[in-house]
Coordinates of C-alpha atoms in Angstrom, one line a residue:
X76 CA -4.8 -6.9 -71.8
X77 CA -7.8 -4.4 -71.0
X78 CA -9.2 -6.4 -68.9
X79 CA -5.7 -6.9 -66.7
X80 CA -5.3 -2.9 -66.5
X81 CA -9.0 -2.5 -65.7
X82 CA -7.9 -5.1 -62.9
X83 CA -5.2 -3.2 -61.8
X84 CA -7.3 0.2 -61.8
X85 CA -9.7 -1.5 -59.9
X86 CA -7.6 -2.7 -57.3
X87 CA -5.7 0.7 -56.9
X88 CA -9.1 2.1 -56.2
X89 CA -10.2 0.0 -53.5
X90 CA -6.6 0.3 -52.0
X91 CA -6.9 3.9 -52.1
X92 CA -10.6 4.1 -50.5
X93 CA -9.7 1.9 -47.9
X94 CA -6.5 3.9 -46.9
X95 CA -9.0 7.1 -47.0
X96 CA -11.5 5.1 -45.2
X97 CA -9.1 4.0 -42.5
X98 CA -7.8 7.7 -42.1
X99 CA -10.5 8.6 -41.7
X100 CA -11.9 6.6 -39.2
X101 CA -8.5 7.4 -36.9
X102 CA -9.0 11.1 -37.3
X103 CA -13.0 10.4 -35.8
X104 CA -11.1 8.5 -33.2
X105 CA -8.5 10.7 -32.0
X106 CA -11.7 13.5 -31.9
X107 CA -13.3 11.0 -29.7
X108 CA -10.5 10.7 -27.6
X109 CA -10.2 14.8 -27.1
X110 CA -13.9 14.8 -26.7
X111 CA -13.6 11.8 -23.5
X112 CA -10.4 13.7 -22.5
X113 CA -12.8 17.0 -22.0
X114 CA -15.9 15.3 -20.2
X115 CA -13.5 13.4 -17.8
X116 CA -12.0 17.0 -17.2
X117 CA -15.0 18.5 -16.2
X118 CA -16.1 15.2 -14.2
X119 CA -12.9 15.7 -12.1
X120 CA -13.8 19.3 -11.6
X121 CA -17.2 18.3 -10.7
X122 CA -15.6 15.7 -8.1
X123 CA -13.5 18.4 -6.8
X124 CA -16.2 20.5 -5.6
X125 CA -18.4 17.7 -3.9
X126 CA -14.9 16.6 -2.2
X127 CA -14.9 20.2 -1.2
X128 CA -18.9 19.6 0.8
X129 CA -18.7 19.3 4.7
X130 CA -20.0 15.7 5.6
X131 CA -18.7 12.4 5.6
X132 CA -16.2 10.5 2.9
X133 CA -15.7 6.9 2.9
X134 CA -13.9 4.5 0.6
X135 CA -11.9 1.6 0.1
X136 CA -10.0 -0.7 -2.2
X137 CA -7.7 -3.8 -1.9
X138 CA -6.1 -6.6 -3.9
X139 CA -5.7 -9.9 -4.2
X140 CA -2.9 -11.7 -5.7
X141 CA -2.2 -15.5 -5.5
X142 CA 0.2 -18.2 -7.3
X143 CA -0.2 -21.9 -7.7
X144 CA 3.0 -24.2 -9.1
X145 CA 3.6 -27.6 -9.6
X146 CA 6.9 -29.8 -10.5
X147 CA 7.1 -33.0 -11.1
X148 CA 11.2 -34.4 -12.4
X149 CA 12.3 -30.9 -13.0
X150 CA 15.6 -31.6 -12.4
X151 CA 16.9 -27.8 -12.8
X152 CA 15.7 -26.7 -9.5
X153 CA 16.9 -27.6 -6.0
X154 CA 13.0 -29.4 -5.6
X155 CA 12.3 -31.5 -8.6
X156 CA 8.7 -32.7 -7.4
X157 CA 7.1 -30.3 -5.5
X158 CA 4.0 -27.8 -5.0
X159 CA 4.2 -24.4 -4.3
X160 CA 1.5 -21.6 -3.6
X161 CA 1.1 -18.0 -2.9
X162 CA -1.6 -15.9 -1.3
X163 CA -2.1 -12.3 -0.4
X164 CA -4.3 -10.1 0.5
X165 CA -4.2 -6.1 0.8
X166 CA -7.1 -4.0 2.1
X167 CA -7.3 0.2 2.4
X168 CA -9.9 2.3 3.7
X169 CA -10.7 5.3 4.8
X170 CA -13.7 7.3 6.8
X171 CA -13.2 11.1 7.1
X172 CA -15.2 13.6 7.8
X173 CA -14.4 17.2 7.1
X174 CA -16.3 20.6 8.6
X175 CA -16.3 23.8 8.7
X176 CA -14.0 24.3 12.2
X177 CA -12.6 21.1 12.5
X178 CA -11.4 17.4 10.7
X179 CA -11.2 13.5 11.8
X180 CA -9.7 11.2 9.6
X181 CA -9.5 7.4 10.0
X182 CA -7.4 4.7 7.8
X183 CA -7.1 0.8 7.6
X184 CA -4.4 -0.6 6.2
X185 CA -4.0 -4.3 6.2
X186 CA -1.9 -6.5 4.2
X187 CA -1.6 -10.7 4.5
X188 CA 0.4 -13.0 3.1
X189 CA 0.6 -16.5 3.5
X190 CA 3.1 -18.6 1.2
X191 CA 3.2 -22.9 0.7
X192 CA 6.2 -25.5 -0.5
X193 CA 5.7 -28.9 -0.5
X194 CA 8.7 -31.4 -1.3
X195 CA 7.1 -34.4 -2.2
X196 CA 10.6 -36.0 -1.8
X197 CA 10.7 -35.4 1.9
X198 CA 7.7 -36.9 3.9
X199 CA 8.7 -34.1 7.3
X200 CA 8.7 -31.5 5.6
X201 CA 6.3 -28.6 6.3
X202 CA 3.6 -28.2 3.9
X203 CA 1.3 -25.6 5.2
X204 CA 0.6 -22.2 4.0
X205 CA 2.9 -20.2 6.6
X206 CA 2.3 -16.3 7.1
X207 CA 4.8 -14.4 4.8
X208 CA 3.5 -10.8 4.7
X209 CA 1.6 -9.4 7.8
X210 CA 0.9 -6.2 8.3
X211 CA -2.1 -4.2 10.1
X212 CA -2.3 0.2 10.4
X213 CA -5.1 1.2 12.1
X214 CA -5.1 5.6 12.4
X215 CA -7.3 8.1 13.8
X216 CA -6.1 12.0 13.1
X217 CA -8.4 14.8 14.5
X218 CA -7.9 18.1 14.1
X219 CA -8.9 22.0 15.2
X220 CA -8.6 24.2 12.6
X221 CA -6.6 27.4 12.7
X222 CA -7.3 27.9 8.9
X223 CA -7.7 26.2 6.0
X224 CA -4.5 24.9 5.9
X225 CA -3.0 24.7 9.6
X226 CA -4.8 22.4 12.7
X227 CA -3.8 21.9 15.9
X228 CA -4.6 18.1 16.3
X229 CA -4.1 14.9 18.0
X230 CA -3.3 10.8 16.4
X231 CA -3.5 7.8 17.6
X232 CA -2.1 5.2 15.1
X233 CA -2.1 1.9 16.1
X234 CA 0.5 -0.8 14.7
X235 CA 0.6 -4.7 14.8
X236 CA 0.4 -8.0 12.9
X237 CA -2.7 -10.1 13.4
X238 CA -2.0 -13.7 12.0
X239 CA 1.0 -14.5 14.0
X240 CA 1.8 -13.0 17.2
X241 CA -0.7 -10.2 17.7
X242 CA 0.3 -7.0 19.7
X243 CA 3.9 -8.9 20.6
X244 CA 5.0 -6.4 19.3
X245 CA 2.5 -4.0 18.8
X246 CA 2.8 -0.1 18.8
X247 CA 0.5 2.6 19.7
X248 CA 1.6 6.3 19.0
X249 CA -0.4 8.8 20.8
X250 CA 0.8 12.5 20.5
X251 CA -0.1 16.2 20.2
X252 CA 0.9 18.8 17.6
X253 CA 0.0 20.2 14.6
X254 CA -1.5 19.1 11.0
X255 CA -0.7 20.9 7.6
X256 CA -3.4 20.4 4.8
X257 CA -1.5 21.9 1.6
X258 CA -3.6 20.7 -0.7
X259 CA -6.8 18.5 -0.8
X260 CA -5.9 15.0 -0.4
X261 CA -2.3 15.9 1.3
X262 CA -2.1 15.9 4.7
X263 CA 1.3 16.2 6.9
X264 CA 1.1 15.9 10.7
X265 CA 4.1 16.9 13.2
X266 CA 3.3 16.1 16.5
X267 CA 6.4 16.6 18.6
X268 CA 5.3 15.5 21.8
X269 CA 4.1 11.8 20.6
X270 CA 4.5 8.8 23.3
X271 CA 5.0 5.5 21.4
X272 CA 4.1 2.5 23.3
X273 CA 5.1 -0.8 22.6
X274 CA 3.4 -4.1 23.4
X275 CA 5.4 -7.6 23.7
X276 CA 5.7 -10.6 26.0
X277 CA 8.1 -11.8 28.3
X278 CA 11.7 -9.9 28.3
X279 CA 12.6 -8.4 25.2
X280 CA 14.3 -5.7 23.4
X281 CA 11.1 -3.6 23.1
X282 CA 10.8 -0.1 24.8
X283 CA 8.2 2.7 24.8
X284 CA 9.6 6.0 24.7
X285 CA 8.7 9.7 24.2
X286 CA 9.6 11.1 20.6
X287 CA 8.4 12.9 17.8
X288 CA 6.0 11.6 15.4
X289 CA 5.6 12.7 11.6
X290 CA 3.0 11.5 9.0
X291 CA 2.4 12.2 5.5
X292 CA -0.4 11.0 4.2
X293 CA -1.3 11.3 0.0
X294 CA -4.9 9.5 -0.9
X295 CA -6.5 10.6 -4.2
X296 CA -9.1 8.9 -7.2
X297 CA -8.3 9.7 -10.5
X298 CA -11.3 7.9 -13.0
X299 CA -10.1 4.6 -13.0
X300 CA -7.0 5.1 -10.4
X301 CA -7.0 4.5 -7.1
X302 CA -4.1 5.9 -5.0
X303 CA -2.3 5.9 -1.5
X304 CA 0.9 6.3 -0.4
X305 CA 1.7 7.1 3.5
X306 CA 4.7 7.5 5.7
X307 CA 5.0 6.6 9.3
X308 CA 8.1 8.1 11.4
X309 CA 8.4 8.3 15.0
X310 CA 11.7 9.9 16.1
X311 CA 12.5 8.6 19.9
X312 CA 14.0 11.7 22.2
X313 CA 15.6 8.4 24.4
X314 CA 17.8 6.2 21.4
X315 CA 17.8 6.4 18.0
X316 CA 17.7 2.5 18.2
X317 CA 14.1 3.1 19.1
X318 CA 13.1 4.8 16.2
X319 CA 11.1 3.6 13.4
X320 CA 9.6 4.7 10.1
X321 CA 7.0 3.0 8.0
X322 CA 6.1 3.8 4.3
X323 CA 3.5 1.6 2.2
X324 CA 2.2 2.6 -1.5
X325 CA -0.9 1.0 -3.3
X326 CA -1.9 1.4 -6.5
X327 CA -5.5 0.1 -7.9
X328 CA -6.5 0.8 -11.0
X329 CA -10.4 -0.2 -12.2
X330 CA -11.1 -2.4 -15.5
X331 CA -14.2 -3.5 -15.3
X332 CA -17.4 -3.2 -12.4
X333 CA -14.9 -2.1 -9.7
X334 CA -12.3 -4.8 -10.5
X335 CA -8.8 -3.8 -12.1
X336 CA -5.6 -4.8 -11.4
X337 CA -3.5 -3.7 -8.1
X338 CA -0.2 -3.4 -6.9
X339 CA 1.1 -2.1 -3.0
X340 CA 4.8 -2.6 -2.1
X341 CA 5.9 -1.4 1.8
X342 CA 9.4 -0.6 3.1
X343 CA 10.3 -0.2 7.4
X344 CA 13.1 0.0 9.1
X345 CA 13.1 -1.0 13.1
X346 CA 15.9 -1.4 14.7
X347 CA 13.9 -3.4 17.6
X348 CA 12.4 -6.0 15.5
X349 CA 15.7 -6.3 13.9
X350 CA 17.4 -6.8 16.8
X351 CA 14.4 -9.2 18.2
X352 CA 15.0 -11.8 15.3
X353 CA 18.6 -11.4 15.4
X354 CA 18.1 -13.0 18.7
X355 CA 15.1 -15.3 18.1
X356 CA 17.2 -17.3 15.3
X357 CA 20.3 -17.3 17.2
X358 CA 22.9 -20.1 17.1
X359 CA 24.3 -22.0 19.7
X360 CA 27.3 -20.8 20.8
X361 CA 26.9 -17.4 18.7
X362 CA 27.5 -14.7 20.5
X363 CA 23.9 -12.5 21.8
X364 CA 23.4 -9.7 19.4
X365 CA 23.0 -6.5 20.0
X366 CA 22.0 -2.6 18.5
X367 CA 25.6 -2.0 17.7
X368 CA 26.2 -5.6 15.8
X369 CA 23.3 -6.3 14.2
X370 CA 22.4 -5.7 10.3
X371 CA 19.5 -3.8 10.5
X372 CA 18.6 -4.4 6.9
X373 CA 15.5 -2.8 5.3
X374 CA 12.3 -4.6 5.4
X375 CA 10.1 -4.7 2.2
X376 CA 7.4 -6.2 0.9
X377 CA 5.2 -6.3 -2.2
X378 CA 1.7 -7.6 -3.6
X379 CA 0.5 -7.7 -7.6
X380 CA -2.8 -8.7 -8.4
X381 CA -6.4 -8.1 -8.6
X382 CA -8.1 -5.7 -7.4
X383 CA -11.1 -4.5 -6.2
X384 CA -12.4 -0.7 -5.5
X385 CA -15.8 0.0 -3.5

């Protein structure tokens, strides 16, 4: 019987210095955490002032997502034997140079999708990898300062997809007007004389026009995070039917050596391109679209993957 209860006393004791012990140990960690939580502060704050130096700043990131299926006898989809695949491709960067009197600032945006379905079952069918997302933003914004905060400046942004039909259409905004810098990685530019040009073969529904064009532009590092989110509006003075805006957001966020996991969706609305494929995919004997009868649905698009920050 004594030795059960010294048992017993025994094992209350380790129970005891292990719950202690393991207290402990997440009370050093949570003071860890406070300490990394006051180094990365004054890292940022450190960050902040070089991003304040006149001189160059370059950077980029992208990510790269991509699927690969097989079925074989799975009678629950409309496919039972078939391959499918999934590739894309995202790329941002940037090259801006900041100085005393004046700015320039440059951005890449490209995003590429290509997507593949095989139906074994069907020997005509199309089993290539087809484009499903194309997307390329190519921007140059310079500007004179009036103060730290107000520019008068000039962009030319320039608009297209390069896997299938390149510059058809294509868009090229040039226009005049001034940029706000609120804060240091915001900039907002309202240009109300702004031509848009647009590129495209044979006769179509495309039309340059003069308009206004506004851009907001948000890119910023945080440790591990990478960040961008811009908005592309041109306002025609000719039709609202010529009128377009853009918005794309991409998110990276480093795990390891520069690699991490990232994720960019898009949205658009163009009442052109609507109106283009509305016409391109039309049936026979369908009567020919047009601005006032066509859905002009949103576009979107979206990308999850890896990622990769230089």
């Amino acid at each position: 019987m004594k030795k059960i209860v010294l048992g017993v006393v025994a094992l209350l004791a380790m129970n005891i210095t292990v719950a202690q012990t393991l207290e402990g140990l997440k009370a050093e960690k949570a003071s860890k955490k406070d300490s990394i939580a006051a180094i990365q502060k004054r890292v940022d704050a450190i960050q902040g002032k070089i991003d304040a130096i006149p001189g160059w700043k370059t950077g980029a990131f992208g990510t790269i997502g991509a699927t690969i299926s097989g079925f074989n006898n799975w009678y629950a989809k409309g496919a039972p034997n078939s391959d499918a695949g999934n590739i894309g491709i995202t790329a941002n960067a940037f090259a801006n140079l900041k100085e005393a009197k004046y700015f320039w600032r440059n951005s890449l945006n490209v995003n590429l999708g290509w997507v593949k379905i095989d139906d074994k079952d069907i020997d005509t069918d199309d089993d290539s990898f087809r484009s499903s997302t194309d997307v390329f933003t190519i921007t140059s914004l310079y500007g004179q300062k009036l103060s730290e905060k107000f520019a008068i400046s000039t962009l030319g942004e320039y608009r297209t997809t390069i896997i299938d039909n390149f510059n058809d259409p294509g868009y090229l905004d040039v226009g005049l007007g001034a940029t706000w810098t609120p804060i240091a990685d915001l900039v907002v530019v309202i240009h109300p004389l702004n031509y848009n040009f647009v590129f495209s073969s044979g006769d179509t529904v495309f039309e340059s026009s003069l308009g206004a064009k506004i851009v907001a532009d948000y890119t910023r590092q945080l440790g591990k995070v990478n960040f961008k989110t811009n908005l592309s509006l041109f306002q025609s003075y000719k039709s609202a039917d010529y009128s377009n805006w853009t918005w794309t957001n991409s998110f990276g966020y480093t795990l390891w050596k520069g690699i991490g996991l990232g994720f960019e969706f898009g949205l658009r609305n163009n009442r052109q391109e609507a109106l283009n494929y509305a016409i391109s995919n039309l049936d026979t004997g369908d009567p020919t679209p047009t601005f006032d009868s066509i859905d002009n649905d949103l576009q979107t698009y979206w990308l999850f993957g890896l990622n990769y920050s230089f």
